[in-house]
GROMACS .gro file of C-alpha atoms in nm:
model
  260
    1MET     CA    1   0.015   0.022   0.005
    2PRO     CA    2   0.153   0.377  -0.075
    3ASP     CA    3   0.212   0.556   0.234
    4ILE     CA    4  -0.099   0.783   0.270
    5PRO     CA    5  -0.158   1.015   0.563
    6LEU     CA    6  -0.294   0.912   0.825
    7THR     CA    7  -0.550   1.219   0.830
    8MET     CA    8  -0.612   1.114   0.496
    9VAL     CA    9  -0.706   0.724   0.539
   10ALA     CA   10  -0.981   0.862   0.829
   11VAL     CA   11  -1.091   1.081   0.458
   12LEU     CA   12  -1.126   0.789   0.257
   13CYS     CA   13  -1.326   0.591   0.536
   14LEU     CA   14  -1.569   0.845   0.634
   15THR     CA   15  -1.597   0.869   0.235
   16ALA     CA   16  -1.673   0.505   0.216
   17PHE     CA   17  -1.930   0.533   0.503
   18ALA     CA   18  -2.150   0.815   0.351
   19ALA     CA   19  -2.120   0.643  -0.080
   20GLY     CA   20  -2.221   0.363   0.121
   21TRP     CA   21  -2.529   0.479   0.252
   22ILE     CA   22  -2.622   0.725  -0.057
   23ASP     CA   23  -2.502   0.475  -0.337
   24ALA     CA   24  -2.741   0.214  -0.081
   25VAL     CA   25  -3.071   0.492  -0.162
   26VAL     CA   26  -3.043   0.644  -0.490
   27GLY     CA   27  -2.701   0.478  -0.649
   28GLY     CA   28  -2.390   0.709  -0.694
   29GLY     CA   29  -2.192   0.670  -0.456
   30GLY     CA   30  -1.875   0.657  -0.704
   31LEU     CA   31  -1.956   0.975  -0.794
   32LEU     CA   32  -1.823   1.027  -0.431
   33LEU     CA   33  -1.598   0.802  -0.370
   34LEU     CA   34  -1.399   0.738  -0.692
   35PRO     CA   35  -1.312   1.138  -0.682
   36VAL     CA   36  -1.178   1.123  -0.347
   37LEU     CA   37  -0.955   0.842  -0.385
   38LEU     CA   38  -0.823   1.044  -0.701
   39LEU     CA   39  -0.744   1.331  -0.497
   40GLY     CA   40  -0.631   1.117  -0.215
   41LEU     CA   41  -0.385   0.885  -0.337
   42PRO     CA   42  -0.049   0.981  -0.421
   43ALA     CA   43   0.044   1.157  -0.722
   44GLY     CA   44   0.104   0.967  -0.997
   45THR     CA   45  -0.120   0.688  -0.873
   46PRO     CA   46  -0.256   0.498  -1.195
   47ALA     CA   47  -0.627   0.585  -1.242
   48ALA     CA   48  -0.668   0.179  -1.244
   49THR     CA   49  -0.560   0.151  -0.927
   50ALA     CA   50  -0.809   0.392  -0.811
   51LEU     CA   51  -1.089   0.234  -1.019
   52GLY     CA   52  -1.024  -0.111  -0.906
   53THR     CA   53  -0.960  -0.014  -0.546
   54ASN     CA   54  -1.292   0.188  -0.530
   55LYS     CA   55  -1.441  -0.150  -0.708
   56ALA     CA   56  -1.310  -0.374  -0.382
   57VAL     CA   57  -1.447  -0.146  -0.169
   58ALA     CA   58  -1.795  -0.147  -0.339
   59ILE     CA   59  -1.882  -0.451  -0.385
   60VAL     CA   60  -1.897  -0.518   0.006
   61GLY     CA   61  -2.141  -0.235   0.083
   62THR     CA   62  -2.349  -0.283  -0.257
   63SER     CA   63  -2.413  -0.670  -0.115
   64GLY     CA   64  -2.508  -0.558   0.215
   65ALA     CA   65  -2.774  -0.320   0.088
   66ALA     CA   66  -2.839  -0.570  -0.177
   67VAL     CA   67  -2.934  -0.822   0.096
   68THR     CA   68  -3.111  -0.639   0.372
   69TYR     CA   69  -3.324  -0.485   0.036
   70ALA     CA   70  -3.424  -0.843  -0.089
   71ARG     CA   71  -3.514  -0.907   0.285
   72LYS     CA   72  -3.851  -0.649   0.264
   73ALA     CA   73  -3.832  -0.459  -0.036
   74PRO     CA   74  -4.021  -0.697  -0.346
   75VAL     CA   75  -3.739  -0.774  -0.561
   76ASN     CA   76  -3.803  -1.061  -0.850
   77VAL     CA   77  -3.424  -1.187  -0.830
   78GLY     CA   78  -3.458  -1.416  -1.089
   79LEU     CA   79  -3.501  -1.120  -1.293
   80ALA     CA   80  -3.236  -0.896  -1.133
   81VAL     CA   81  -2.981  -1.202  -1.145
   82ARG     CA   82  -3.046  -1.254  -1.544
   83ILE     CA   83  -2.996  -0.845  -1.561
   84GLY     CA   84  -2.676  -0.904  -1.343
   85LEU     CA   85  -2.515  -1.187  -1.531
   86ALA     CA   86  -2.528  -0.939  -1.842
   87ALA     CA   87  -2.373  -0.686  -1.646
   88LEU     CA   88  -2.096  -0.887  -1.520
   89ALA     CA   89  -1.980  -0.976  -1.867
   90GLY     CA   90  -2.004  -0.551  -1.967
   91SER     CA   91  -1.824  -0.490  -1.631
   92SER     CA   92  -1.554  -0.719  -1.699
   93ALA     CA   93  -1.490  -0.633  -2.090
   94GLY     CA   94  -1.496  -0.204  -1.978
   95ALA     CA   95  -1.223  -0.318  -1.704
   96PHE     CA   96  -0.984  -0.461  -1.970
   97PHE     CA   97  -1.003  -0.133  -2.164
   98ALA     CA   98  -0.967   0.097  -1.855
   99ALA     CA   99  -0.633  -0.022  -1.781
  100GLY     CA  100  -0.447   0.215  -1.982
  101MET     CA  101  -0.710   0.502  -1.903
  102SER     CA  102  -0.499   0.802  -1.737
  103THR     CA  103  -0.620   1.065  -1.432
  104ASP     CA  104  -0.672   1.314  -1.670
  105VAL     CA  105  -0.888   1.167  -1.940
  106LEU     CA  106  -1.074   1.075  -1.636
  107LYS     CA  107  -1.171   1.324  -1.443
  108PRO     CA  108  -1.400   1.529  -1.755
  109VAL     CA  109  -1.552   1.262  -1.800
  110ILE     CA  110  -1.633   1.216  -1.419
  111MET     CA  111  -1.742   1.552  -1.433
  112VAL     CA  112  -1.967   1.523  -1.738
  113VAL     CA  113  -2.134   1.187  -1.604
  114LEU     CA  114  -2.167   1.397  -1.227
  115LEU     CA  115  -2.344   1.729  -1.421
  116ALA     CA  116  -2.534   1.460  -1.652
  117VAL     CA  117  -2.704   1.311  -1.349
  118ALA     CA  118  -2.758   1.615  -1.188
  119THR     CA  119  -2.903   1.746  -1.468
  120PHE     CA  120  -3.162   1.437  -1.478
  121VAL     CA  121  -3.270   1.471  -1.132
  122ILE     CA  122  -3.345   1.854  -1.165
  123LEU     CA  123  -3.549   1.776  -1.457
  124ARG     CA  124  -3.754   1.514  -1.344
  125PRO     CA  125  -3.863   1.520  -0.968
  126ALA     CA  126  -4.132   1.319  -0.965
  127PHE     CA  127  -3.958   1.070  -1.191
  128GLY     CA  128  -4.048   0.657  -1.012
  129THR     CA  129  -4.314   0.770  -0.776
  130ALA     CA  130  -4.522   0.479  -0.897
  131PRO     CA  131  -4.522   0.126  -1.053
  132THR     CA  132  -4.701   0.085  -1.332
  133PRO     CA  133  -4.881  -0.230  -1.265
  134GLY     CA  134  -4.876  -0.577  -1.413
  135PRO     CA  135  -4.540  -0.827  -1.494
  136ALA     CA  136  -4.292  -0.662  -1.741
  137THR     CA  137  -4.307  -0.723  -2.097
  138ARG     CA  138  -4.060  -0.997  -2.276
  139ARG     CA  139  -3.980  -0.689  -2.490
  140GLN     CA  140  -3.888  -0.466  -2.166
  141ILE     CA  141  -3.670  -0.781  -2.064
  142LEU     CA  142  -3.456  -0.789  -2.335
  143ALA     CA  143  -3.461  -0.417  -2.333
  144ALA     CA  144  -3.327  -0.423  -1.952
  145ILE     CA  145  -3.070  -0.695  -1.993
  146GLY     CA  146  -2.921  -0.490  -2.304
  147LEU     CA  147  -2.949  -0.156  -2.146
  148ALA     CA  148  -2.907  -0.211  -1.777
  149GLY     CA  149  -2.689  -0.529  -1.814
  150LEU     CA  150  -2.437  -0.483  -2.069
  151GLY     CA  151  -2.458  -0.111  -2.211
  152ILE     CA  152  -2.482   0.025  -1.799
  153GLY     CA  153  -2.231  -0.283  -1.706
  154PHE     CA  154  -1.972  -0.183  -1.966
  155TYR     CA  155  -1.983   0.224  -1.866
  156ASP     CA  156  -1.911   0.041  -1.489
  157GLY     CA  157  -1.602  -0.138  -1.545
  158LEU     CA  158  -1.469   0.125  -1.783
  159VAL     CA  159  -1.539   0.428  -1.511
  160GLY     CA  160  -1.764   0.378  -1.262
  161PRO     CA  161  -1.926   0.666  -1.090
  162GLY     CA  162  -2.266   0.681  -1.114
  163THR     CA  163  -2.355   0.309  -1.220
  164GLY     CA  164  -2.586   0.289  -0.916
  165THR     CA  165  -2.772   0.555  -1.059
  166PHE     CA  166  -2.811   0.518  -1.413
  167LEU     CA  167  -2.910   0.161  -1.301
  168VAL     CA  168  -3.178   0.304  -1.082
  169LEU     CA  169  -3.286   0.513  -1.414
  170ALA     CA  170  -3.264   0.254  -1.641
  171LEU     CA  171  -3.466   0.017  -1.484
  172THR     CA  172  -3.759   0.284  -1.378
  173ALA     CA  173  -3.774   0.404  -1.696
  174VAL     CA  174  -3.738   0.070  -1.875
  175LEU     CA  175  -3.971  -0.161  -1.627
  176HIS     CA  176  -4.205   0.101  -1.502
  177LEU     CA  177  -4.075   0.024  -1.140
  178ASP     CA  178  -4.077   0.308  -0.830
  179LEU     CA  179  -3.765   0.395  -0.724
  180VAL     CA  180  -3.723   0.203  -0.421
  181THR     CA  181  -3.825  -0.137  -0.619
  182ALA     CA  182  -3.550  -0.010  -0.893
  183SER     CA  183  -3.304   0.060  -0.609
  184ALA     CA  184  -3.347  -0.246  -0.433
  185THR     CA  185  -3.324  -0.417  -0.785
  186ALA     CA  186  -3.006  -0.203  -0.908
  187LYS     CA  187  -2.837  -0.314  -0.595
  188ILE     CA  188  -2.838  -0.740  -0.673
  189VAL     CA  189  -2.698  -0.631  -1.081
  190ASN     CA  190  -2.485  -0.389  -0.926
  191CYS     CA  191  -2.305  -0.674  -0.709
  192CYS     CA  192  -2.258  -0.857  -1.043
  193THR     CA  193  -2.091  -0.527  -1.241
  194ASN     CA  194  -1.870  -0.490  -0.920
  195ALA     CA  195  -1.795  -0.834  -0.984
  196GLY     CA  196  -1.676  -0.812  -1.318
  197ALA     CA  197  -1.487  -0.507  -1.352
  198LEU     CA  198  -1.299  -0.630  -0.926
  199ALA     CA  199  -1.221  -0.965  -1.101
  200MET     CA  200  -1.023  -0.795  -1.392
  201PHE     CA  201  -0.824  -0.529  -1.184
  202ALA     CA  202  -0.725  -0.808  -0.946
  203TRP     CA  203  -0.624  -1.015  -1.238
  204GLN     CA  204  -0.454  -0.697  -1.350
  205GLY     CA  205  -0.307  -0.605  -1.024
  206THR     CA  206  -0.448  -0.269  -0.980
  207VAL     CA  207  -0.644  -0.312  -0.647
  208LEU     CA  208  -0.500  -0.162  -0.319
  209TRP     CA  209  -0.616  -0.408  -0.078
  210GLN     CA  210  -0.530  -0.351   0.260
  211LEU     CA  211  -0.676  -0.004   0.223
  212ALA     CA  212  -0.985  -0.173  -0.013
  213ALA     CA  213  -1.015  -0.375   0.361
  214LEU     CA  214  -1.008  -0.122   0.621
  215MET     CA  215  -1.295   0.100   0.383
  216ALA     CA  216  -1.509  -0.162   0.317
  217VAL     CA  217  -1.577  -0.203   0.631
  218PHE     CA  218  -1.728   0.187   0.632
  219ASN     CA  219  -1.865   0.126   0.312
  220LEU     CA  220  -2.128  -0.180   0.422
  221ALA     CA  221  -2.190  -0.037   0.779
  222GLY     CA  222  -2.320   0.280   0.533
  223GLY     CA  223  -2.449   0.081   0.250
  224MET     CA  224  -2.686  -0.150   0.532
  225LEU     CA  225  -2.794   0.202   0.669
  226GLY     CA  226  -2.886   0.346   0.325
  227ALA     CA  227  -3.101   0.057   0.239
  228HIS     CA  228  -3.294   0.083   0.559
  229THR     CA  229  -3.326   0.481   0.496
  230ALA     CA  230  -3.437   0.411   0.171
  231LEU     CA  231  -3.696   0.152   0.265
  232LYS     CA  232  -3.816   0.389   0.573
  233GLN     CA  233  -3.826   0.742   0.414
  234GLY     CA  234  -3.802   0.730   0.037
  235SER     CA  235  -3.563   0.930  -0.201
  236GLY     CA  236  -3.698   1.283  -0.191
  237PHE     CA  237  -3.478   1.388   0.064
  238VAL     CA  238  -3.159   1.191  -0.075
  239ARG     CA  239  -3.185   1.351  -0.378
  240VAL     CA  240  -3.126   1.681  -0.233
  241VAL     CA  241  -2.807   1.536  -0.068
  242LEU     CA  242  -2.727   1.373  -0.412
  243LEU     CA  243  -2.754   1.708  -0.607
  244THR     CA  244  -2.549   1.885  -0.326
  245VAL     CA  245  -2.277   1.646  -0.304
  246VAL     CA  246  -2.272   1.658  -0.717
  247PHE     CA  247  -2.175   2.016  -0.776
  248ALA     CA  248  -1.931   2.012  -0.501
  249LEU     CA  249  -1.792   1.714  -0.649
  250VAL     CA  250  -1.757   1.878  -1.002
  251ALA     CA  251  -1.655   2.217  -0.827
  252ASN     CA  252  -1.310   2.051  -0.659
  253LEU     CA  253  -1.267   1.818  -0.963
  254ALA     CA  254  -1.282   2.170  -1.230
  255TYR     CA  255  -1.018   2.325  -0.989
  256GLN     CA  256  -0.776   2.034  -0.973
  257GLN     CA  257  -0.809   1.987  -1.350
  258TRP     CA  258  -0.748   2.352  -1.437
  259LEU     CA  259  -0.708   2.605  -1.155
  260ALA     CA  260  -0.478   2.409  -0.948
   0.00000   0.00000   0.00000
């Protein structure tokens, strides 16, 4: 593990907790965790190392949230697993191509993703407030496997931040789920995308396992708490929190990229 100041390790652990909570409720914990990893790791650390370490942390919190949701939310586990298997293949392919990416390329990509998510959340505040009755059609299921599985899975392995949010949005739009059920389903799918990407990053040797193990404990606690919060409170309050975090990170990354 690289030489990281104790203060920065504490910041990374607290960020992992907050990211786990946000990710469990509406997705997008990587929007918080990956930029802080990029800023917190020593200068010259390859972007792939930040990506791989992020996956090792996120899979723990996502798994905890998925188990919590599955016990209490009306999740179609079979459908979620089918989408997840496609996502696993997509994320493995994305992670393979991510090895050659540099931090200078990654930061602007993350800023665009952050702004796109923020714009959607602002313009569609009532999105996913009520599910459409009846089971999903075959066409809807195939569309969900292609978009939420292969497409977003590839993005997750290649870049990562916002995957949970994109999954929630895609599942809500394609399968007409309410946001809480979509979030619960997304957690199962996200477990698969994280597993596929992590396997590739581990094979490439781009995971800081000691740091990831410490951060994962906090991410798990945040993920389980976030799932309970979503089941109890809904997503209205978390939308406000997510927007606040998104704009703060865009400003920080823009400063680091062009002004620092």
